[in-house]
Tab-separated table of C-alpha atoms and ligand atoms in Angstrom:
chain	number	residue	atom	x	y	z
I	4	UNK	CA	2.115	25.894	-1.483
I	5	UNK	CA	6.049	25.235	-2.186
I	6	UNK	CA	7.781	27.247	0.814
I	7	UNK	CA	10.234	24.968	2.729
I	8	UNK	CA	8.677	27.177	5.290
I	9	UNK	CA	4.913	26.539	4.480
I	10	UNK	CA	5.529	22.344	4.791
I	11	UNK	CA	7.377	22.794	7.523
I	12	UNK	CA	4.480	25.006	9.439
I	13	UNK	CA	1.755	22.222	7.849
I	14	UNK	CA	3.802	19.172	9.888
I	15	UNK	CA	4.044	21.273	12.638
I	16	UNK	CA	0.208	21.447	12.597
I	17	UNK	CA	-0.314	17.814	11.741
I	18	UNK	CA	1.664	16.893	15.091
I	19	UNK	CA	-0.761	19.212	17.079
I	20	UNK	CA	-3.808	17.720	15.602
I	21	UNK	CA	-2.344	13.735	16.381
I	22	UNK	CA	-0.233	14.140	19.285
I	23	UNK	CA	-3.554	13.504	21.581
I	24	UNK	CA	-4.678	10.211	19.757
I	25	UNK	CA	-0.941	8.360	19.735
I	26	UNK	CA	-1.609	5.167	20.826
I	27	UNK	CA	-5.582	5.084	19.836
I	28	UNK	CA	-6.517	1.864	18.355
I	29	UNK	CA	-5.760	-1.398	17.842
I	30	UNK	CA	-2.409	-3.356	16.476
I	31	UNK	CA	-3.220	-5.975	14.553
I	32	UNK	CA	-2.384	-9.180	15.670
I	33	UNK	CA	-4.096	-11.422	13.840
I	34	UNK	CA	-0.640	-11.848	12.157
I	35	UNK	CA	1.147	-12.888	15.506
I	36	UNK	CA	4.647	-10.978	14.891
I	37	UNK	CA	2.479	-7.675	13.906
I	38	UNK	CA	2.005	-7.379	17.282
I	39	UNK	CA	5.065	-7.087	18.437
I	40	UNK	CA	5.501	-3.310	17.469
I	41	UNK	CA	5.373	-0.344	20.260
I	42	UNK	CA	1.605	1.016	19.716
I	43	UNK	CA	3.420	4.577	20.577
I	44	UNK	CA	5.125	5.466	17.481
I	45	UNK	CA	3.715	7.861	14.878
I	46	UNK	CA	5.722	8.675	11.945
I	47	UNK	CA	4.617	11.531	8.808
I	48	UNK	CA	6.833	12.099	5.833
I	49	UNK	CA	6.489	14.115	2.666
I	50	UNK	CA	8.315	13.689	-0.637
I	51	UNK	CA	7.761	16.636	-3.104
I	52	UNK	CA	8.429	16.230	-7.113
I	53	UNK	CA	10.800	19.000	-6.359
I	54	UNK	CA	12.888	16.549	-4.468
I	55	UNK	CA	12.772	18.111	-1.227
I	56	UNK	CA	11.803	16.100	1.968
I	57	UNK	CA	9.980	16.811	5.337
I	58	UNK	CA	9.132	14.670	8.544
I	59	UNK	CA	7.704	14.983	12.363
I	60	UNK	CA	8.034	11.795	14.552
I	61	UNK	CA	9.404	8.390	13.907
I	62	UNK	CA	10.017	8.966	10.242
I	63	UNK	CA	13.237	8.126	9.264
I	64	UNK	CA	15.526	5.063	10.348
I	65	UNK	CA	12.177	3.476	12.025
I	66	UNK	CA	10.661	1.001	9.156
I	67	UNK	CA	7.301	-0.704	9.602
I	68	UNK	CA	5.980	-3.662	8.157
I	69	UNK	CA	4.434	-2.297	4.137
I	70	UNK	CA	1.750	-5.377	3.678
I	71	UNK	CA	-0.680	-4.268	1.534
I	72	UNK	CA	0.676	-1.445	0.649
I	73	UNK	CA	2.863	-2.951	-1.779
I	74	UNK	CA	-0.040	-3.986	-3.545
I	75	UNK	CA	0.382	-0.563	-4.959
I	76	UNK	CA	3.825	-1.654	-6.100
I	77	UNK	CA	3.463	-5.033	-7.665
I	78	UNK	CA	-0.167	-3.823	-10.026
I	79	UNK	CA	2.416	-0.512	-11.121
I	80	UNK	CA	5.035	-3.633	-12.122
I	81	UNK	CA	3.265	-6.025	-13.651
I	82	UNK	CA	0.820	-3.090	-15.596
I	83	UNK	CA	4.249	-1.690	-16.975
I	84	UNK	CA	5.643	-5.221	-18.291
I	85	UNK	CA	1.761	-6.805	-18.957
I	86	UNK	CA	-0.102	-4.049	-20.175
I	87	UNK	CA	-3.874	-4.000	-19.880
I	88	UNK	CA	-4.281	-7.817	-19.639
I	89	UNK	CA	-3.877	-8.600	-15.773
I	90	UNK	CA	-7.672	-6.843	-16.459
I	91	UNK	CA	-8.823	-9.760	-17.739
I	92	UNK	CA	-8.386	-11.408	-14.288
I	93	UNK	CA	-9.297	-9.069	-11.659
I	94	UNK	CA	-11.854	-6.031	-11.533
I	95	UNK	CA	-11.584	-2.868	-10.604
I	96	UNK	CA	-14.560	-2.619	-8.202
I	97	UNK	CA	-14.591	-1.435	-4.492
I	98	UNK	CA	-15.767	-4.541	-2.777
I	99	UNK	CA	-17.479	-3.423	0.172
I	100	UNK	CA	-16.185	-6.413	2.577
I	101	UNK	CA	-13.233	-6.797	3.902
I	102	UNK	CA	-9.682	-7.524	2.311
I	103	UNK	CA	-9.376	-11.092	2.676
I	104	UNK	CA	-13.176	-11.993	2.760
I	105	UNK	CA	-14.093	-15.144	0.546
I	106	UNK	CA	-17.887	-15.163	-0.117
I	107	UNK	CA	-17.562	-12.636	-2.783
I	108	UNK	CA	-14.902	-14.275	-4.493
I	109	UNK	CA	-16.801	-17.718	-4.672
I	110	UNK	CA	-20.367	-15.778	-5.745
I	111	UNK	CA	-18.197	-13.831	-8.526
I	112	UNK	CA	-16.779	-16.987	-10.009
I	113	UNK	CA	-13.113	-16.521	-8.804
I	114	UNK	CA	-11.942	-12.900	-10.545
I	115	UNK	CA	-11.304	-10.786	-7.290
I	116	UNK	CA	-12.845	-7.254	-7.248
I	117	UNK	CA	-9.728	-5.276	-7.098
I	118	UNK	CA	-5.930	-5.529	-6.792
I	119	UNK	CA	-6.310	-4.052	-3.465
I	120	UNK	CA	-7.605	-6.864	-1.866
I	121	UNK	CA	-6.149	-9.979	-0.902
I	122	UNK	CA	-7.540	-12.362	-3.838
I	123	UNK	CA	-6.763	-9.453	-6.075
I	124	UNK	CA	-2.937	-8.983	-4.907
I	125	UNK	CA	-2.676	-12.828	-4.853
I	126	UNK	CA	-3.392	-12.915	-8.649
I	127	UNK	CA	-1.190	-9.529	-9.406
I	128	UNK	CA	1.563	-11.724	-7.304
I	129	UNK	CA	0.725	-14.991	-9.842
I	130	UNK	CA	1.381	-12.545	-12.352
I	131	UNK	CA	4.534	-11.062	-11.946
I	132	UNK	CA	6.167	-14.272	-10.831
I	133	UNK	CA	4.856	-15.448	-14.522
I	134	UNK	CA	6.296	-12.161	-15.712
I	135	UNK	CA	10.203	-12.086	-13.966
I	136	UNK	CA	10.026	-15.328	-11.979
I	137	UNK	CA	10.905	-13.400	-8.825
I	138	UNK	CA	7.905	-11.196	-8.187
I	139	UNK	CA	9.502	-9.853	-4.182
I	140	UNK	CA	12.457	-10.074	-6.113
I	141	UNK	CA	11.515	-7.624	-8.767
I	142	UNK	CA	9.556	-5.576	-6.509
I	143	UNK	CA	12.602	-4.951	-4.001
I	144	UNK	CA	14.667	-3.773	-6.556
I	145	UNK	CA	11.978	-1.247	-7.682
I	146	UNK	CA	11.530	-0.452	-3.595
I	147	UNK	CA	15.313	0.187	-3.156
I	148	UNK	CA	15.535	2.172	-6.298
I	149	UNK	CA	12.886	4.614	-5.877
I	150	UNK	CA	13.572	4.677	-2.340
I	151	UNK	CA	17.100	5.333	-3.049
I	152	UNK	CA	17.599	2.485	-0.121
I	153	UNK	CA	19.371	-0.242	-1.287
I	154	UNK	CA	18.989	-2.232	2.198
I	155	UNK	CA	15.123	-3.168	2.037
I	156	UNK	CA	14.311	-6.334	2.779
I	157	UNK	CA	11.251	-8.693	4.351
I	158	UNK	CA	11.397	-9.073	7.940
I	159	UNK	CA	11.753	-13.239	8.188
I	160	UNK	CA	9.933	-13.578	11.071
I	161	UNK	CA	6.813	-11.210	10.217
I	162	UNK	CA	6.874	-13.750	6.778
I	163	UNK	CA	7.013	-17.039	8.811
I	164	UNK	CA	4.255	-15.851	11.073
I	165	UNK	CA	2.043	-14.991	7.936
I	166	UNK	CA	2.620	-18.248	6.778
I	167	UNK	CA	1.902	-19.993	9.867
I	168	UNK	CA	-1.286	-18.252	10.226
I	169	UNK	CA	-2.169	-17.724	6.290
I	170	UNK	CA	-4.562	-20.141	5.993
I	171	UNK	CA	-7.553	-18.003	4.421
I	172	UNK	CA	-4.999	-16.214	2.312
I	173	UNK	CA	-4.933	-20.248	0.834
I	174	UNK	CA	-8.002	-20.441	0.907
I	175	UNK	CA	-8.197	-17.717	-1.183
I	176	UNK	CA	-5.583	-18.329	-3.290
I	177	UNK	CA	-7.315	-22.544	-3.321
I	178	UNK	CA	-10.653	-21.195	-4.474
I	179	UNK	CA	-9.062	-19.632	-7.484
I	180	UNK	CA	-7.238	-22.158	-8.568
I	181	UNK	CA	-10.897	-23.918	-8.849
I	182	UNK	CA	-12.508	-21.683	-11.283
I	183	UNK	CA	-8.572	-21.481	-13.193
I	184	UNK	CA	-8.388	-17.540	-12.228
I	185	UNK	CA	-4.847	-19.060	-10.508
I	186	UNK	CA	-2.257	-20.436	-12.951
I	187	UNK	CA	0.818	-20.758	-10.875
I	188	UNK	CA	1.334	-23.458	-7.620
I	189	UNK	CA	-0.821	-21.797	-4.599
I	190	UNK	CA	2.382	-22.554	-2.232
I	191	UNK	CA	4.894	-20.823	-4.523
I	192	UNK	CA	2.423	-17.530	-4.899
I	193	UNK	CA	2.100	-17.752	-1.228
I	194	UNK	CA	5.322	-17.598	-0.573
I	195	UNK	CA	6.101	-14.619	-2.577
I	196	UNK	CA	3.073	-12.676	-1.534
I	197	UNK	CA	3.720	-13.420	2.296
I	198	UNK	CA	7.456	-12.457	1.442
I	199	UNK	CA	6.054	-9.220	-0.317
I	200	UNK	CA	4.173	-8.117	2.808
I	201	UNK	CA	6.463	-8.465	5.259
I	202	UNK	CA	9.101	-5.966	3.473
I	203	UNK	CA	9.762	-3.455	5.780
I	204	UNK	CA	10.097	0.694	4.616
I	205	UNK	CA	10.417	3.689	6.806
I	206	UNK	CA	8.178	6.924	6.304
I	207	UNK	CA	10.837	8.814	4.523
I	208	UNK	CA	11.440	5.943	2.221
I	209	UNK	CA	8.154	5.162	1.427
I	210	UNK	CA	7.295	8.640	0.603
I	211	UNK	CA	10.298	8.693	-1.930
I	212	UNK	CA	9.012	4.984	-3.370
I	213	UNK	CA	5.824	6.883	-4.094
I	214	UNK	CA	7.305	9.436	-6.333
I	215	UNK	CA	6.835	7.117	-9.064
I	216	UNK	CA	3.351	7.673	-8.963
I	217	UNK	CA	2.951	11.191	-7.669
I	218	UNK	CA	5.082	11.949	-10.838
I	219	UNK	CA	2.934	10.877	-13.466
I	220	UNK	CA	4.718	6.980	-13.506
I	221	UNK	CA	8.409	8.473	-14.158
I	222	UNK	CA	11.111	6.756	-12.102
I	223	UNK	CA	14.187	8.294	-9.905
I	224	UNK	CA	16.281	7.796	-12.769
I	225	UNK	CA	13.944	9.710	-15.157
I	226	UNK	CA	13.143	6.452	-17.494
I	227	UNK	CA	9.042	5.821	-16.973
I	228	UNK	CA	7.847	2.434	-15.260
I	229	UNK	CA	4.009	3.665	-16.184
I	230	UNK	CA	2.311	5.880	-18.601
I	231	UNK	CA	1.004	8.454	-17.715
I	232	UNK	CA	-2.110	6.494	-17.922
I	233	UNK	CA	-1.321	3.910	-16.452
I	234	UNK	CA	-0.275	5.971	-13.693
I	235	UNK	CA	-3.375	7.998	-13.293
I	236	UNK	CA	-5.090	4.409	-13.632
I	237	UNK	CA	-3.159	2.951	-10.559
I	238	UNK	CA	-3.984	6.015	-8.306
I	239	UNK	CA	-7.623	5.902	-9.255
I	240	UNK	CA	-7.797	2.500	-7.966
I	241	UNK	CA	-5.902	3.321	-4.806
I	242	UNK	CA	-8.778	6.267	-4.678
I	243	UNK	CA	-11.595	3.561	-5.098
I	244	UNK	CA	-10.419	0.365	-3.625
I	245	UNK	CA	-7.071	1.673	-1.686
I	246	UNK	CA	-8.624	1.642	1.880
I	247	UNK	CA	-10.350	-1.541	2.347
I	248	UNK	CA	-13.925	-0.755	2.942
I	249	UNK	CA	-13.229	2.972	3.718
I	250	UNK	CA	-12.609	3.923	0.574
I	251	UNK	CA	-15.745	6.450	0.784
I	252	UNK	CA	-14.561	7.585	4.258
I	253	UNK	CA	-11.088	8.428	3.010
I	254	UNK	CA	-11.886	10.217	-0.597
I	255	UNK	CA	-14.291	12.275	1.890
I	256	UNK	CA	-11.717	13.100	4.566
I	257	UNK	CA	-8.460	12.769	3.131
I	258	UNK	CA	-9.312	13.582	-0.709
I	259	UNK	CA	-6.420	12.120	-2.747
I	260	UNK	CA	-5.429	8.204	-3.515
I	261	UNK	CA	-4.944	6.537	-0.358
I	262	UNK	CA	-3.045	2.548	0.219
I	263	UNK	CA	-3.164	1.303	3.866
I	264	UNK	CA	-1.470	-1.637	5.257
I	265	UNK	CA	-2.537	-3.354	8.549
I	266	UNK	CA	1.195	-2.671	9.723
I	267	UNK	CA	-0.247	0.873	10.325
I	268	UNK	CA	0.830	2.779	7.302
I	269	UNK	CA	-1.068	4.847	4.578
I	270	UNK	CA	0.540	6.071	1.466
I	271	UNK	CA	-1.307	9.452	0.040
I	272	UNK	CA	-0.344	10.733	-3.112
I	273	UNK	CA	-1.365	14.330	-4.565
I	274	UNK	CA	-0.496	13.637	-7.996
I	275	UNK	CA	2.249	16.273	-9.694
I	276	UNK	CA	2.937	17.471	-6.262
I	277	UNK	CA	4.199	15.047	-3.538
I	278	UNK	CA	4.150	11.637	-2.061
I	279	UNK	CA	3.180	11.225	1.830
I	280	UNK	CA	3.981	8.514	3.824
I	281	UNK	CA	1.557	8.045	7.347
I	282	UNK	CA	2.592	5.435	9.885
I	283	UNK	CA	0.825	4.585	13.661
I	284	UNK	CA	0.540	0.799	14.332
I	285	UNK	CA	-2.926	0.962	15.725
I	286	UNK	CA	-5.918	0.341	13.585
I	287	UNK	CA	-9.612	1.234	13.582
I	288	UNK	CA	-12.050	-1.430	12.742
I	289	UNK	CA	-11.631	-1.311	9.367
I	290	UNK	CA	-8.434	-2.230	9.617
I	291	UNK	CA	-6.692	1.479	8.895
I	292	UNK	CA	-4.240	3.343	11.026
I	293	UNK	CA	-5.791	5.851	13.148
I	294	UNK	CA	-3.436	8.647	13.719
I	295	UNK	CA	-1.822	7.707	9.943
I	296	UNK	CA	-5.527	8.924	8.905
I	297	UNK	CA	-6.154	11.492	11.165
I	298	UNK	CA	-2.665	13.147	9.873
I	299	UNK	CA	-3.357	12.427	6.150
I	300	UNK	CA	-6.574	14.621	6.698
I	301	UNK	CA	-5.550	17.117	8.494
I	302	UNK	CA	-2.754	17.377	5.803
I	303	UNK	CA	-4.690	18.066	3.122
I	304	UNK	CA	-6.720	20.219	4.516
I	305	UNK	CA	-3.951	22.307	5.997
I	306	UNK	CA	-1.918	22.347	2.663
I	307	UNK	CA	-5.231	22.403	0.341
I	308	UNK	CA	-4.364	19.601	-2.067
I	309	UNK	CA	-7.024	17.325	-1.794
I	310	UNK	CA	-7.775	16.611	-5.895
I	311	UNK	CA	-11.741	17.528	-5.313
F	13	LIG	O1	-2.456	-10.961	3.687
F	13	LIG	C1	-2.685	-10.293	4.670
F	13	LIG	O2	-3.714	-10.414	5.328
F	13	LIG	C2	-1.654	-9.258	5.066
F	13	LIG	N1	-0.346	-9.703	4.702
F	13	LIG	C3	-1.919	-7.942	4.381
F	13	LIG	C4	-3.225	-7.348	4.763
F	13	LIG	C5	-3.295	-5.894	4.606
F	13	LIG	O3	-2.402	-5.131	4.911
F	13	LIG	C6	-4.582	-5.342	4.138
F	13	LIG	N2	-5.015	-5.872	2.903
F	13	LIG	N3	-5.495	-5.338	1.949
């Protein structure tokens, strides 16, 4: 399916399907200024390799907080300037228990299952900072580029309230350091991760960002940040691990790589075809958007591009 008019009728569907279930869930607020957003707003945006763009709802000039979506982001950077070694540090694994859980970590001698999960980012984080010493710094400009946004930037206050209330993310980050899995100063990590999360994106934009990926790992500029390898190997862990414990759930119902956020988004990418950015604060109780899901599925089903 290509038609302007055949993406146009698929959104138009999508909206039917969620329109009912706006406002269903729950907004996190276990980060205090997460809260703060209207539980109302449902935003849908798709980016084709064509170059064309299409959106229903609160999908352009609304941004939302990323979080752990740009976990996505900072394993693409540091894979491209590190290679296969940030392997050697954390797996590749679903984990089965939730993102920022720490009994695994401890029983697994302090390598984190996947980037996709806190302990996992936190380490991706130490290593970028040890690659460019500025790892939000490095992965703004790669956000504004493929985003073709120059303006995006953390929201201060959605930072300070992750760092006020961050304390397993240290603990995380603490238990690391213990079994040497952590080389850099826990506070200086933190500060970049919590910084990284609280970057905020619109749907449109974020469904640009994700080009890079649905295109094989070839940037806005045509140079290539990944392989193609490397890019396939990114969106298989988004497949595997992208969804917190849902990851089953989602390659069921949604079919294609899938990164949530607790700020309510989901990026989707059908690779060699288009990059979709979902967004509705409230979360189910694993911690994933619920209309941002229910769209993402009915998407693929109505366009037919799930990659099973
Ligand atoms: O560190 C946290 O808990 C949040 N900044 C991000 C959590 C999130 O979106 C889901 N984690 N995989």
């Amino acid at each position: 399916m290509k038609d302007r008019d055949d993406y146009t009728g698929a959104l138009a569907a999508v909206m039917r399907t969620v329109r009912s279930h706006i406002g269903e869930g729950r907004v996190a607020d276990y980060i205090p200024e997460l809260a703060c957003v209207d539980p109302d707003e449902f935003g849908f945006a798709v980016a084709t390799v064509d170059g064309d763009l299409y959106g229903i709802g609160d999908h352009v000039g609304t941004r939302f907080s990323m979080q752990s979506i740009t976990k996505v982001f900072t394993l693409a950077l540091v894979m491209s300037r590190s290679g296969d070694s940030v392997w050697k540090r954390v797996h590749r694994e679903p984990s089965g228990t939730s993102f920022n859980s720490l009994y695994q970590l401890e029983f697994e001698g302090g390598v984190p299952r996947n980037p996709m999960i806190n302990p996992g980012a936190l380490i991706v984080t130490d290593q970028l900072l040890a690659d460019t010493g500025n790892a939000v710094g490095a992965l703004r400009e790669l956000l504004c580029a493929e985003a073709g946004a120059p303006d995006l930037y953390e929201d201060a206050l959605v930072a300070q309230s992750e760092e006020e209330h961050g304390d397993r993310n240290r603990a995380l980050a603490h238990l690391m350091t213990s079994f040497g899995n952590m080389h850099r100063p826990v506070a200086e990590v933190l500060d970049h991760y919590f910084r990284q999360c609280a970057i905020t994106i619109s749907c449109e934009e974020l469904a640009r960002a994700g080009l890079v990926l649905a295109r094989h790992g070839r940037r806005a500029d045509g140079s290539q940040l990944l392989s193609r390898l490397d890019a396939r190997r990114v969106m298989a862990v988004m497949l595997t691990c992208g969804t917190y414990d849902a990851a089953g759930e989602f390659a069921y119902r949604v079919g294609v790589p899938c990164k949530s956020g607790v700020g309510g988004g989901i990026l989707a990418i059908v690779p060699g075809r288009c990059s979709v950015a979902a967004w509705g604060p409230g979360l189910d109780a694993k911690g994933n958007s619920v209309t941002a899901a229910l769209a993402l599925e009915a998407f693929t089903d109505i366009t037919n591009c799930s990659i099973f």
